[in-house]
mmCIF file of C-alpha atoms in Angstrom:
data_model
loop_
_atom_site.group_PDB
_atom_site.id
_atom_site.type_symbol
_atom_site.label_atom_id
_atom_site.label_comp_id
_atom_site.label_asym_id
_atom_site.label_seq_id
_atom_site.Cartn_x
_atom_site.Cartn_y
_atom_site.Cartn_z
ATOM 1 C CA MET A 13 10.894 16.502 -40.795
ATOM 2 C CA VAL A 14 9.385 13.561 -42.706
ATOM 3 C CA GLY A 15 5.580 12.675 -42.663
ATOM 4 C CA ARG A 16 4.747 9.121 -41.215
ATOM 5 C CA TRP A 17 1.550 7.137 -42.511
ATOM 6 C CA TRP A 18 -1.081 5.797 -40.332
ATOM 7 C CA SER A 19 -3.193 3.108 -41.610
ATOM 8 C CA LEU A 20 -6.869 2.873 -40.548
ATOM 9 C CA PRO A 21 -9.639 0.468 -42.129
ATOM 10 C CA GLY A 22 -10.807 2.156 -44.933
ATOM 11 C CA GLY A 23 -7.860 4.462 -45.858
ATOM 12 C CA ALA A 24 -4.416 5.555 -45.010
ATOM 13 C CA TRP A 25 -3.621 8.830 -42.984
ATOM 14 C CA ARG A 26 -0.556 10.837 -42.695
ATOM 15 C CA CYS A 27 0.478 10.859 -39.278
ATOM 16 C CA SER A 28 2.360 13.967 -38.768
ATOM 17 C CA THR A 29 5.239 16.102 -40.057
ATOM 18 C CA GLY A 30 6.722 16.066 -36.647
ATOM 19 C CA THR A 31 8.891 13.885 -34.757
ATOM 20 C CA ALA A 32 8.189 11.313 -31.994
ATOM 21 C CA THR A 33 9.168 13.914 -29.746
ATOM 22 C CA SER A 34 7.161 16.768 -30.760
ATOM 23 C CA SER A 35 4.152 14.455 -30.724
ATOM 24 C CA HIS A 36 4.954 13.153 -27.280
ATOM 25 C CA THR A 37 4.974 16.676 -26.022
ATOM 26 C CA HIS A 38 2.029 17.723 -27.970
ATOM 27 C CA THR A 39 0.059 14.877 -26.041
ATOM 28 C CA LEU A 40 1.162 15.998 -22.725
ATOM 29 C CA GLY A 41 0.014 19.447 -23.591
ATOM 30 C CA SER A 42 -3.092 18.996 -25.555
ATOM 31 C CA ALA A 43 -4.639 16.230 -27.207
ATOM 32 C CA ALA A 44 -3.149 13.457 -29.598
ATOM 33 C CA LEU A 45 -5.183 10.787 -31.652
ATOM 34 C CA SER A 46 -3.574 7.346 -32.332
ATOM 35 C CA SER A 47 -4.899 4.005 -33.841
ATOM 36 C CA THR A 48 -4.707 1.186 -30.859
ATOM 37 C CA TRP A 49 -3.715 -2.036 -32.014
ATOM 38 C CA ALA A 50 -6.314 -4.236 -30.241
ATOM 39 C CA THR A 51 -9.142 -6.776 -30.728
ATOM 40 C CA CYS A 52 -12.352 -6.504 -29.112
ATOM 41 C CA CYS A 53 -15.105 -9.266 -27.892
ATOM 42 C CA ARG A 54 -17.998 -9.635 -25.747
ATOM 43 C CA VAL A 55 -18.804 -12.496 -23.507
ATOM 44 C CA HIS A 56 -22.337 -13.415 -23.078
ATOM 45 C CA GLY A 57 -24.367 -15.909 -20.828
ATOM 46 C CA LYS A 58 -24.950 -16.135 -17.101
ATOM 47 C CA ASP A 59 -21.888 -17.948 -16.447
ATOM 48 C CA ARG A 60 -19.716 -15.314 -18.420
ATOM 49 C CA VAL A 61 -17.900 -14.301 -15.150
ATOM 50 C CA LYS A 62 -17.169 -17.688 -14.342
ATOM 51 C CA PHE A 63 -15.758 -18.335 -17.831
ATOM 52 C CA MET A 64 -13.703 -15.212 -17.771
ATOM 53 C CA GLU A 65 -12.116 -16.083 -14.515
ATOM 54 C CA SER A 66 -11.316 -19.312 -15.762
ATOM 55 C CA LEU A 67 -8.802 -17.694 -18.080
ATOM 56 C CA VAL A 68 -7.556 -14.396 -16.016
ATOM 57 C CA VAL A 69 -6.100 -13.697 -12.654
ATOM 58 C CA GLY A 70 -8.500 -10.634 -12.094
ATOM 59 C CA ASP A 71 -11.547 -10.659 -9.655
ATOM 60 C CA VAL A 72 -14.211 -10.251 -12.500
ATOM 61 C CA ALA A 73 -17.062 -10.802 -9.903
ATOM 62 C CA GLU A 74 -16.210 -7.518 -7.874
ATOM 63 C CA LEU A 75 -16.333 -5.316 -10.815
ATOM 64 C CA LYS A 76 -19.248 -2.598 -10.462
ATOM 65 C CA GLU A 77 -21.173 -2.037 -13.742
ATOM 66 C CA ASN A 78 -19.226 -0.378 -16.464
ATOM 67 C CA GLN A 79 -16.041 -0.637 -14.517
ATOM 68 C CA GLY A 80 -13.052 -2.284 -16.072
ATOM 69 C CA ALA A 81 -9.736 -3.634 -14.911
ATOM 70 C CA LEU A 82 -6.287 -4.571 -16.548
ATOM 71 C CA SER A 83 -5.965 -8.282 -16.240
ATOM 72 C CA LEU A 84 -3.665 -11.194 -17.599
ATOM 73 C CA PHE A 85 -4.346 -14.454 -19.414
ATOM 74 C CA THR A 86 -1.745 -16.833 -17.668
ATOM 75 C CA SER A 87 -0.655 -20.123 -18.587
ATOM 76 C CA SER A 88 -0.660 -23.475 -16.294
ATOM 77 C CA SER A 89 3.185 -22.623 -15.644
ATOM 78 C CA GLY A 90 2.221 -19.069 -14.427
ATOM 79 C CA GLY A 91 3.492 -17.350 -17.780
ATOM 80 C CA ILE A 92 1.862 -14.237 -19.093
ATOM 81 C CA LEU A 93 -0.209 -15.227 -22.334
ATOM 82 C CA ASP A 94 -1.336 -11.588 -22.869
ATOM 83 C CA ASP A 95 -2.544 -8.579 -21.066
ATOM 84 C CA LEU A 96 -6.064 -7.306 -21.629
ATOM 85 C CA ILE A 97 -8.829 -5.183 -20.108
ATOM 86 C CA VAL A 98 -12.103 -6.703 -18.979
ATOM 87 C CA THR A 99 -15.318 -4.591 -18.339
ATOM 88 C CA LYS A 100 -18.279 -5.643 -16.824
ATOM 89 C CA THR A 101 -20.993 -3.753 -18.882
ATOM 90 C CA ASP A 102 -24.550 -2.710 -17.887
ATOM 91 C CA GLN A 103 -25.787 -4.480 -21.149
ATOM 92 C CA GLY A 104 -25.307 -7.838 -19.506
ATOM 93 C CA TYR A 105 -21.996 -8.928 -21.269
ATOM 94 C CA LEU A 106 -18.347 -8.625 -20.514
ATOM 95 C CA TYR A 107 -16.385 -6.175 -22.897
ATOM 96 C CA VAL A 108 -12.514 -7.763 -23.457
ATOM 97 C CA VAL A 109 -10.018 -5.666 -25.164
ATOM 98 C CA SER A 110 -6.542 -7.507 -25.853
ATOM 99 C CA ASN A 111 -3.652 -6.981 -28.020
ATOM 100 C CA ALA A 112 -4.334 -7.449 -31.842
ATOM 101 C CA GLY A 113 -0.641 -8.999 -32.005
ATOM 102 C CA CYS A 114 -1.889 -11.923 -29.949
ATOM 103 C CA ALA A 115 -5.179 -12.071 -31.600
ATOM 104 C CA GLU A 116 -5.042 -15.467 -33.057
ATOM 105 C CA LYS A 117 -3.487 -16.914 -29.852
ATOM 106 C CA ASP A 118 -6.053 -15.340 -27.599
ATOM 107 C CA SER A 119 -9.042 -16.382 -29.657
ATOM 108 C CA ALA A 120 -7.744 -19.870 -29.855
ATOM 109 C CA HIS A 121 -7.302 -20.060 -26.024
ATOM 110 C CA MET A 122 -10.789 -18.408 -25.285
ATOM 111 C CA LYS A 123 -12.626 -20.935 -27.796
ATOM 112 C CA GLU A 124 -10.773 -23.942 -26.432
ATOM 113 C CA ARG A 125 -12.043 -22.912 -22.949
ATOM 114 C CA LEU A 126 -15.430 -22.107 -24.495
ATOM 115 C CA GLN A 127 -15.886 -25.652 -25.712
ATOM 116 C CA GLU A 128 -15.125 -27.139 -22.275
ATOM 117 C CA PHE A 129 -17.647 -24.938 -20.789
ATOM 118 C CA LYS A 130 -20.243 -25.694 -23.124
ATOM 119 C CA ALA A 131 -19.610 -29.238 -22.799
ATOM 120 C CA ALA A 132 -19.989 -28.878 -19.183
ATOM 121 C CA GLY A 133 -23.546 -27.620 -19.539
ATOM 122 C CA HIS A 134 -22.393 -23.743 -18.941
ATOM 123 C CA ASP A 135 -24.438 -20.876 -20.462
ATOM 124 C CA VAL A 136 -21.512 -18.694 -22.230
ATOM 125 C CA ASP A 137 -20.699 -17.561 -25.620
ATOM 126 C CA VAL A 138 -18.109 -15.358 -27.064
ATOM 127 C CA GLU A 139 -18.613 -12.646 -29.799
ATOM 128 C CA PHE A 140 -15.544 -11.585 -31.524
ATOM 129 C CA LEU A 141 -15.992 -8.073 -32.847
ATOM 130 C CA GLU A 142 -14.691 -6.244 -35.841
ATOM 131 C CA ASP A 143 -14.612 -2.877 -34.176
ATOM 132 C CA SER A 144 -11.753 -0.489 -34.437
ATOM 133 C CA LEU A 145 -10.114 1.146 -31.580
ATOM 134 C CA ILE A 146 -8.610 4.714 -31.543
ATOM 135 C CA ALA A 147 -7.327 6.601 -28.465
ATOM 136 C CA LEU A 148 -7.725 10.255 -27.829
ATOM 137 C CA GLN A 149 -5.023 11.214 -25.229
ATOM 138 C CA GLY A 150 -4.113 14.353 -23.259
ATOM 139 C CA PRO A 151 -5.339 17.248 -21.070
ATOM 140 C CA SER A 152 -7.448 18.729 -23.962
ATOM 141 C CA MET A 153 -9.420 15.286 -24.249
ATOM 142 C CA VAL A 154 -12.733 16.226 -22.485
ATOM 143 C CA ARG A 155 -12.880 19.836 -24.240
ATOM 144 C CA VAL A 156 -12.470 17.991 -27.453
ATOM 145 C CA LEU A 157 -14.898 14.971 -27.003
ATOM 146 C CA GLN A 158 -17.398 16.360 -24.619
ATOM 147 C CA PRO A 159 -19.538 18.121 -27.452
ATOM 148 C CA GLY A 160 -19.627 14.944 -29.298
ATOM 149 C CA VAL A 161 -21.287 12.809 -26.497
ATOM 150 C CA CYS A 162 -24.380 13.213 -24.490
ATOM 151 C CA ASP A 163 -22.845 11.847 -21.035
ATOM 152 C CA ASP A 164 -21.068 13.924 -18.632
ATOM 153 C CA LEU A 165 -17.278 13.056 -19.162
ATOM 154 C CA GLY A 166 -16.794 14.539 -15.868
ATOM 155 C CA LYS A 167 -18.597 11.482 -14.200
ATOM 156 C CA LEU A 168 -16.473 9.035 -16.438
ATOM 157 C CA THR A 169 -13.696 8.133 -14.126
ATOM 158 C CA PHE A 170 -10.636 6.055 -14.951
ATOM 159 C CA MET A 171 -11.286 2.552 -16.020
ATOM 160 C CA THR A 172 -15.016 3.010 -16.449
ATOM 161 C CA SER A 173 -16.773 2.995 -19.860
ATOM 162 C CA VAL A 174 -20.236 4.081 -21.557
ATOM 163 C CA LEU A 175 -21.956 2.945 -24.699
ATOM 164 C CA THR A 176 -22.788 6.039 -26.319
ATOM 165 C CA PRO A 177 -23.175 7.780 -29.933
ATOM 166 C CA VAL A 178 -19.845 9.827 -30.561
ATOM 167 C CA PHE A 179 -20.300 12.866 -32.761
ATOM 168 C CA GLY A 180 -23.460 11.383 -34.307
ATOM 169 C CA ILE A 181 -21.731 7.623 -34.774
ATOM 170 C CA ALA A 182 -23.618 4.872 -33.197
ATOM 171 C CA GLY A 183 -22.454 1.814 -31.435
ATOM 172 C CA CYS A 184 -19.326 3.630 -29.964
ATOM 173 C CA ARG A 185 -17.990 2.587 -26.426
ATOM 174 C CA VAL A 186 -15.857 5.104 -24.754
ATOM 175 C CA THR A 187 -13.557 4.026 -21.918
ATOM 176 C CA ARG A 188 -11.406 6.357 -19.730
ATOM 177 C CA CYS A 189 -7.988 4.807 -19.955
ATOM 178 C CA GLY A 190 -5.121 4.677 -22.382
ATOM 179 C CA TYR A 191 -1.356 3.766 -22.995
ATOM 180 C CA THR A 192 0.302 7.251 -22.326
ATOM 181 C CA GLY A 193 -0.037 7.713 -18.432
ATOM 182 C CA GLU A 194 -2.094 10.890 -19.345
ATOM 183 C CA ASP A 195 -5.858 11.360 -19.134
ATOM 184 C CA GLY A 196 -7.784 10.115 -22.037
ATOM 185 C CA VAL A 197 -10.039 7.715 -23.520
ATOM 186 C CA GLU A 198 -9.920 4.674 -25.957
ATOM 187 C CA ILE A 199 -13.209 4.487 -28.049
ATOM 188 C CA SER A 200 -14.188 1.512 -29.850
ATOM 189 C CA VAL A 201 -16.136 2.364 -33.062
ATOM 190 C CA PRO A 202 -17.552 0.243 -35.926
ATOM 191 C CA SER A 203 -14.584 -0.069 -38.453
ATOM 192 C CA LYS A 204 -17.040 1.130 -41.058
ATOM 193 C CA ALA A 205 -17.138 4.759 -39.325
ATOM 194 C CA VAL A 206 -13.675 4.843 -38.030
ATOM 195 C CA VAL A 207 -12.317 7.004 -40.758
ATOM 196 C CA SER A 208 -15.298 9.276 -40.383
ATOM 197 C CA LEU A 209 -14.875 9.619 -36.702
ATOM 198 C CA THR A 210 -11.173 10.601 -36.988
ATOM 199 C CA GLU A 211 -11.939 13.196 -39.345
ATOM 200 C CA LYS A 212 -14.309 14.754 -36.899
ATOM 201 C CA LEU A 213 -11.758 14.655 -34.046
ATOM 202 C CA LEU A 214 -8.965 16.054 -36.292
ATOM 203 C CA ALA A 215 -11.241 18.950 -37.136
ATOM 204 C CA ASN A 216 -10.726 20.345 -33.792
ATOM 205 C CA SER A 217 -7.144 22.287 -34.087
ATOM 206 C CA GLU A 218 -6.126 20.774 -30.584
ATOM 207 C CA VAL A 219 -5.830 17.289 -31.868
ATOM 208 C CA ARG A 220 -2.923 15.932 -33.821
ATOM 209 C CA LEU A 221 -2.133 12.351 -34.811
ATOM 210 C CA ALA A 222 0.587 10.656 -32.896
ATOM 211 C CA GLY A 223 2.431 7.703 -34.263
ATOM 212 C CA LEU A 224 4.071 4.382 -32.502
ATOM 213 C CA GLY A 225 7.287 6.436 -31.443
ATOM 214 C CA ALA A 226 5.552 8.922 -29.162
ATOM 215 C CA ARG A 227 3.226 6.148 -27.971
ATOM 216 C CA ASP A 228 6.139 4.074 -26.921
ATOM 217 C CA SER A 229 8.114 6.792 -25.181
ATOM 218 C CA LEU A 230 4.863 7.835 -23.304
ATOM 219 C CA ARG A 231 4.118 4.388 -21.854
ATOM 220 C CA LEU A 232 7.661 3.941 -21.032
ATOM 221 C CA GLU A 233 7.738 6.923 -18.920
ATOM 222 C CA ALA A 234 4.419 5.929 -17.353
ATOM 223 C CA GLY A 235 6.169 2.552 -16.644
ATOM 224 C CA LEU A 236 3.579 0.337 -18.793
ATOM 225 C CA CYS A 237 4.515 -2.910 -20.152
ATOM 226 C CA LEU A 238 4.592 -3.833 -23.614
ATOM 227 C CA TYR A 239 3.585 -7.286 -24.436
ATOM 228 C CA GLY A 240 6.279 -9.239 -26.141
ATOM 229 C CA ASN A 241 9.138 -6.866 -24.941
ATOM 230 C CA ASP A 242 8.339 -6.293 -20.971
ATOM 231 C CA ILE A 243 6.118 -9.370 -20.435
ATOM 232 C CA ASP A 244 5.543 -12.714 -22.301
ATOM 233 C CA GLU A 245 4.986 -16.319 -21.638
ATOM 234 C CA THR A 246 8.293 -16.622 -19.795
ATOM 235 C CA THR A 247 7.476 -13.900 -17.277
ATOM 236 C CA THR A 248 5.083 -14.394 -14.207
ATOM 237 C CA PRO A 249 3.064 -11.578 -12.769
ATOM 238 C CA VAL A 250 5.167 -11.375 -9.779
ATOM 239 C CA GLU A 251 8.428 -11.191 -11.678
ATOM 240 C CA ALA A 252 6.982 -8.298 -13.675
ATOM 241 C CA GLY A 253 5.528 -6.307 -10.870
ATOM 242 C CA LEU A 254 1.915 -6.933 -11.522
ATOM 243 C CA VAL A 255 0.964 -8.649 -8.500
ATOM 244 C CA TRP A 256 -1.763 -5.955 -7.996
ATOM 245 C CA THR A 257 -3.682 -7.533 -11.197
ATOM 246 C CA ILE A 258 -4.230 -10.699 -9.149
ATOM 247 C CA GLY A 259 -7.681 -10.384 -7.204
ATOM 248 C CA LYS A 260 -7.297 -11.167 -3.362
ATOM 249 C CA ARG A 261 -10.057 -13.723 -3.666
ATOM 250 C CA ARG A 262 -8.382 -15.332 -6.675
ATOM 251 C CA ARG A 263 -4.923 -15.602 -4.454
ATOM 252 C CA LEU A 264 -6.843 -17.311 -1.540
ATOM 253 C CA GLN A 265 -8.841 -19.642 -3.920
ATOM 254 C CA ARG A 266 -6.005 -20.365 -6.160
ATOM 255 C CA ASP A 267 -8.500 -20.913 -9.071
ATOM 256 C CA PHE A 268 -6.634 -19.140 -11.980
ATOM 257 C CA PRO A 269 -4.135 -20.622 -14.353
ATOM 258 C CA GLY A 270 -0.981 -21.115 -13.009
ATOM 259 C CA ALA A 271 -2.005 -20.230 -9.469
ATOM 260 C CA ASP A 272 0.011 -22.799 -7.764
ATOM 261 C CA VAL A 273 3.254 -21.159 -9.339
ATOM 262 C CA VAL A 274 2.425 -17.488 -8.999
ATOM 263 C CA VAL A 275 0.640 -17.478 -5.497
ATOM 264 C CA PRO A 276 3.777 -18.856 -3.575
ATOM 265 C CA GLN A 277 6.094 -16.289 -5.667
ATOM 266 C CA ILE A 278 4.093 -13.528 -3.942
ATOM 267 C CA LYS A 279 5.177 -14.572 -0.282
ATOM 268 C CA GLU A 280 8.614 -15.719 -1.508
ATOM 269 C CA LYS A 281 11.240 -13.831 -3.666
ATOM 270 C CA THR A 282 11.535 -14.639 -7.205
ATOM 271 C CA GLN A 283 14.899 -14.983 -8.904
ATOM 272 C CA ARG A 284 14.540 -11.844 -11.046
ATOM 273 C CA LYS A 285 12.500 -8.803 -11.144
ATOM 274 C CA ARG A 286 11.387 -5.916 -13.458
ATOM 275 C CA VAL A 287 12.958 -2.598 -12.582
ATOM 276 C CA GLY A 288 13.201 0.773 -14.058
ATOM 277 C CA LEU A 289 16.645 2.258 -15.073
ATOM 278 C CA ILE A 290 17.963 5.817 -15.547
ATOM 279 C CA SER A 291 21.304 5.640 -17.365
ATOM 280 C CA ALA A 292 23.786 7.934 -18.842
ATOM 281 C CA GLY A 293 25.335 8.213 -22.364
ATOM 282 C CA PRO A 294 23.575 6.707 -25.333
ATOM 283 C CA PRO A 295 20.127 4.882 -24.616
ATOM 284 C CA ALA A 296 19.931 1.548 -23.432
ATOM 285 C CA ARG A 297 17.474 -0.518 -25.988
ATOM 286 C CA GLN A 298 15.925 -3.792 -25.943
ATOM 287 C CA HIS A 299 18.407 -6.800 -25.138
ATOM 288 C CA THR A 300 21.041 -4.453 -23.672
ATOM 289 C CA PRO A 301 22.978 -6.298 -21.098
ATOM 290 C CA ILE A 302 22.648 -5.081 -17.458
ATOM 291 C CA LEU A 303 25.718 -5.491 -15.441
ATOM 292 C CA ALA A 304 26.332 -5.333 -11.740
ATOM 293 C CA PRO A 305 29.030 -3.107 -10.401
ATOM 294 C CA GLY A 306 31.702 -5.974 -10.670
ATOM 295 C CA GLY A 307 30.868 -6.326 -14.432
ATOM 296 C CA GLN A 308 28.879 -9.596 -14.395
ATOM 297 C CA ILE A 309 25.738 -9.639 -16.455
ATOM 298 C CA ILE A 310 22.636 -9.831 -14.050
ATOM 299 C CA GLY A 311 19.863 -8.970 -16.419
ATOM 300 C CA GLU A 312 18.702 -7.439 -19.925
ATOM 301 C CA VAL A 313 16.833 -4.391 -20.677
ATOM 302 C CA THR A 314 13.431 -5.133 -22.367
ATOM 303 C CA SER A 315 12.503 -1.444 -23.494
ATOM 304 C CA GLY A 316 14.417 1.780 -23.393
ATOM 305 C CA CYS A 317 14.516 5.221 -24.889
ATOM 306 C CA PRO A 318 15.318 8.867 -24.234
ATOM 307 C CA SER A 319 12.741 10.556 -22.099
ATOM 308 C CA PRO A 320 11.385 13.650 -23.447
ATOM 309 C CA CYS A 321 9.963 14.790 -20.189
ATOM 310 C CA LEU A 322 13.104 13.920 -17.919
ATOM 311 C CA LYS A 323 15.911 14.620 -20.803
ATOM 312 C CA GLN A 324 17.519 11.414 -19.644
ATOM 313 C CA ASN A 325 17.529 7.951 -20.717
ATOM 314 C CA ILE A 326 15.069 5.395 -19.386
ATOM 315 C CA ALA A 327 14.579 2.015 -19.537
ATOM 316 C CA MET A 328 12.996 -1.311 -17.989
ATOM 317 C CA GLY A 329 14.253 -4.785 -17.842
ATOM 318 C CA TYR A 330 14.744 -7.781 -15.578
ATOM 319 C CA VAL A 331 17.607 -8.153 -13.064
ATOM 320 C CA GLU A 332 18.393 -10.510 -10.351
ATOM 321 C CA THR A 333 16.520 -9.771 -7.232
ATOM 322 C CA ALA A 334 19.559 -8.844 -5.048
ATOM 323 C CA PHE A 335 19.896 -5.785 -7.561
ATOM 324 C CA SER A 336 16.419 -4.776 -7.743
ATOM 325 C CA LYS A 337 16.317 -2.120 -4.936
ATOM 326 C CA VAL A 338 15.740 1.427 -5.887
ATOM 327 C CA GLY A 339 18.867 3.379 -5.713
ATOM 328 C CA THR A 340 21.131 0.573 -6.939
ATOM 329 C CA ALA A 341 24.044 1.768 -8.968
ATOM 330 C CA LEU A 342 24.512 -0.649 -11.982
ATOM 331 C CA GLN A 343 25.806 -0.435 -15.492
ATOM 332 C CA VAL A 344 24.291 -1.153 -18.887
ATOM 333 C CA GLU A 345 26.408 -2.385 -21.889
ATOM 334 C CA VAL A 346 25.764 -0.051 -25.065
ATOM 335 C CA ARG A 347 27.821 -0.330 -28.009
ATOM 336 C CA LYS A 348 30.616 -2.559 -25.998
ATOM 337 C CA LYS A 349 30.847 0.022 -23.526
ATOM 338 C CA ALA A 350 29.606 -0.170 -19.636
ATOM 339 C CA VAL A 351 27.658 3.062 -18.876
ATOM 340 C CA PRO A 352 26.134 3.873 -15.353
ATOM 341 C CA ALA A 353 22.752 3.048 -14.698
ATOM 342 C CA LEU A 354 20.473 3.760 -11.507
ATOM 343 C CA VAL A 355 17.437 1.469 -10.547
ATOM 344 C CA SER A 356 14.694 3.963 -10.376
ATOM 345 C CA LYS A 357 11.101 3.868 -9.359
ATOM 346 C CA MET A 358 8.249 3.611 -11.886
ATOM 347 C CA PRO A 359 6.510 5.565 -13.398
ATOM 348 C CA PHE A 360 9.336 7.656 -14.387
ATOM 349 C CA VAL A 361 6.912 10.535 -14.827
ATOM 350 C CA PRO A 362 3.803 10.726 -12.551
ATOM 351 C CA THR A 363 0.542 9.539 -14.269
ATOM 352 C CA LYS A 364 -2.553 11.851 -14.621
ATOM 353 C CA TYR A 365 -5.488 9.166 -14.580
ATOM 354 C CA TYR A 366 -8.654 11.088 -13.751
ATOM 355 C CA THR A 367 -10.397 9.784 -10.886
ATOM 356 C CA GLY A 368 -12.933 12.454 -10.595
ATOM 357 C CA GLN A 369 -11.240 14.465 -7.814
#
C-alpha cells in the first residue's frame, strides 16, 4: 500500500498507508480527519442579510442564531456560480464558507455587489479570512472531540455551529456538518494553529487521516454534488434537484439572481434532470455517455465510482427528463460498450446527520 501526502498550511502530512476504500470504511465505523478545500468570510453590518440575499437563493433572514444552511450563488441566467454555507452567528455577523476552487470568482462577485451596496448607502462589509477548515467525520466524532470543547456536543445539531476553543486553541468555529453523509463537524481554525490542532486530534487512536478518494466516494454515496462536476454555471438549481435550497419567501418574491428563469422551472418540467445511477460492469466515470434502451445518447455522467458500502457501481449525471423516473432501465457506455444501468434514488446510502433525536 502506498502512502499519500496531505498538505496543510505550515507543513505536509502523510495521509495514510491505506487505500481509499479502507479510509472510506474507517470513516463510517470510527472517525476520519481531512482537509476541507474551502474559503471563509464574515459579512458585517446591519444590512448584512439583505446583502447576502442579493447574491444567494436561500432565506437567510429566517435562520436562527448559529444556524446555517446550504445555499447557492446564482447568475442572472439562473446558473449555479457556487454552492456555499451561510450561518447567522450570535456574534452579529454572517459566516460564509464556499469552495476554495471558486475563491477568486466568489470574492470578485461579492466585492462587486459590495461596492453597489455601499454606493447605495447600505451598512455592510465583508471580511475575508485566512482560516483553515478541517473536517472530523464519523460516529466516533463526539467521543474524540468532546474532551476538547466546553460546549455540550449533544446540543449541537446538524447545520448549527458554535465559536469555541478546541483543545486549547482559541478562535475556532465548530459546525455540525460535513461532506460524507456521516455525523461529523467542520472546524474553522486559525491557519497558524491548524497543524497543532491536527496533531491533537490524531493523538486519538480512533482518528485517521482520509484523502480525496475516500471523501469523493463518501459524498457520492450520500448523493452530494461536487461543484465543477455535478453543478456549474450551466446548470440551474431545478435541473440539479436543489430546489430545496430556495427559500419559499424567495420564490414568491423572485428577488434572487436568475429568479425569472429558475422559479418558472419549479412548476414546469426542465429538459434535463440530475439522477442517480447504479450500473453493472466497469464503473461509469465523469463524461460517460448515458444511453436510452434504444441506444441513443440522452445524457452524461458527472460523477461515478464503485460504492464500498453497496459493492456496486454508483454514479450521478443528467438525463432527459423523460428518462429520469426512479427504476428506469438505461445504459452507460463504458469503454465503447453499453452496460446496464438503473435510475436510482439518492442518497444511495442513508445519511446519518445528527438532529438531536
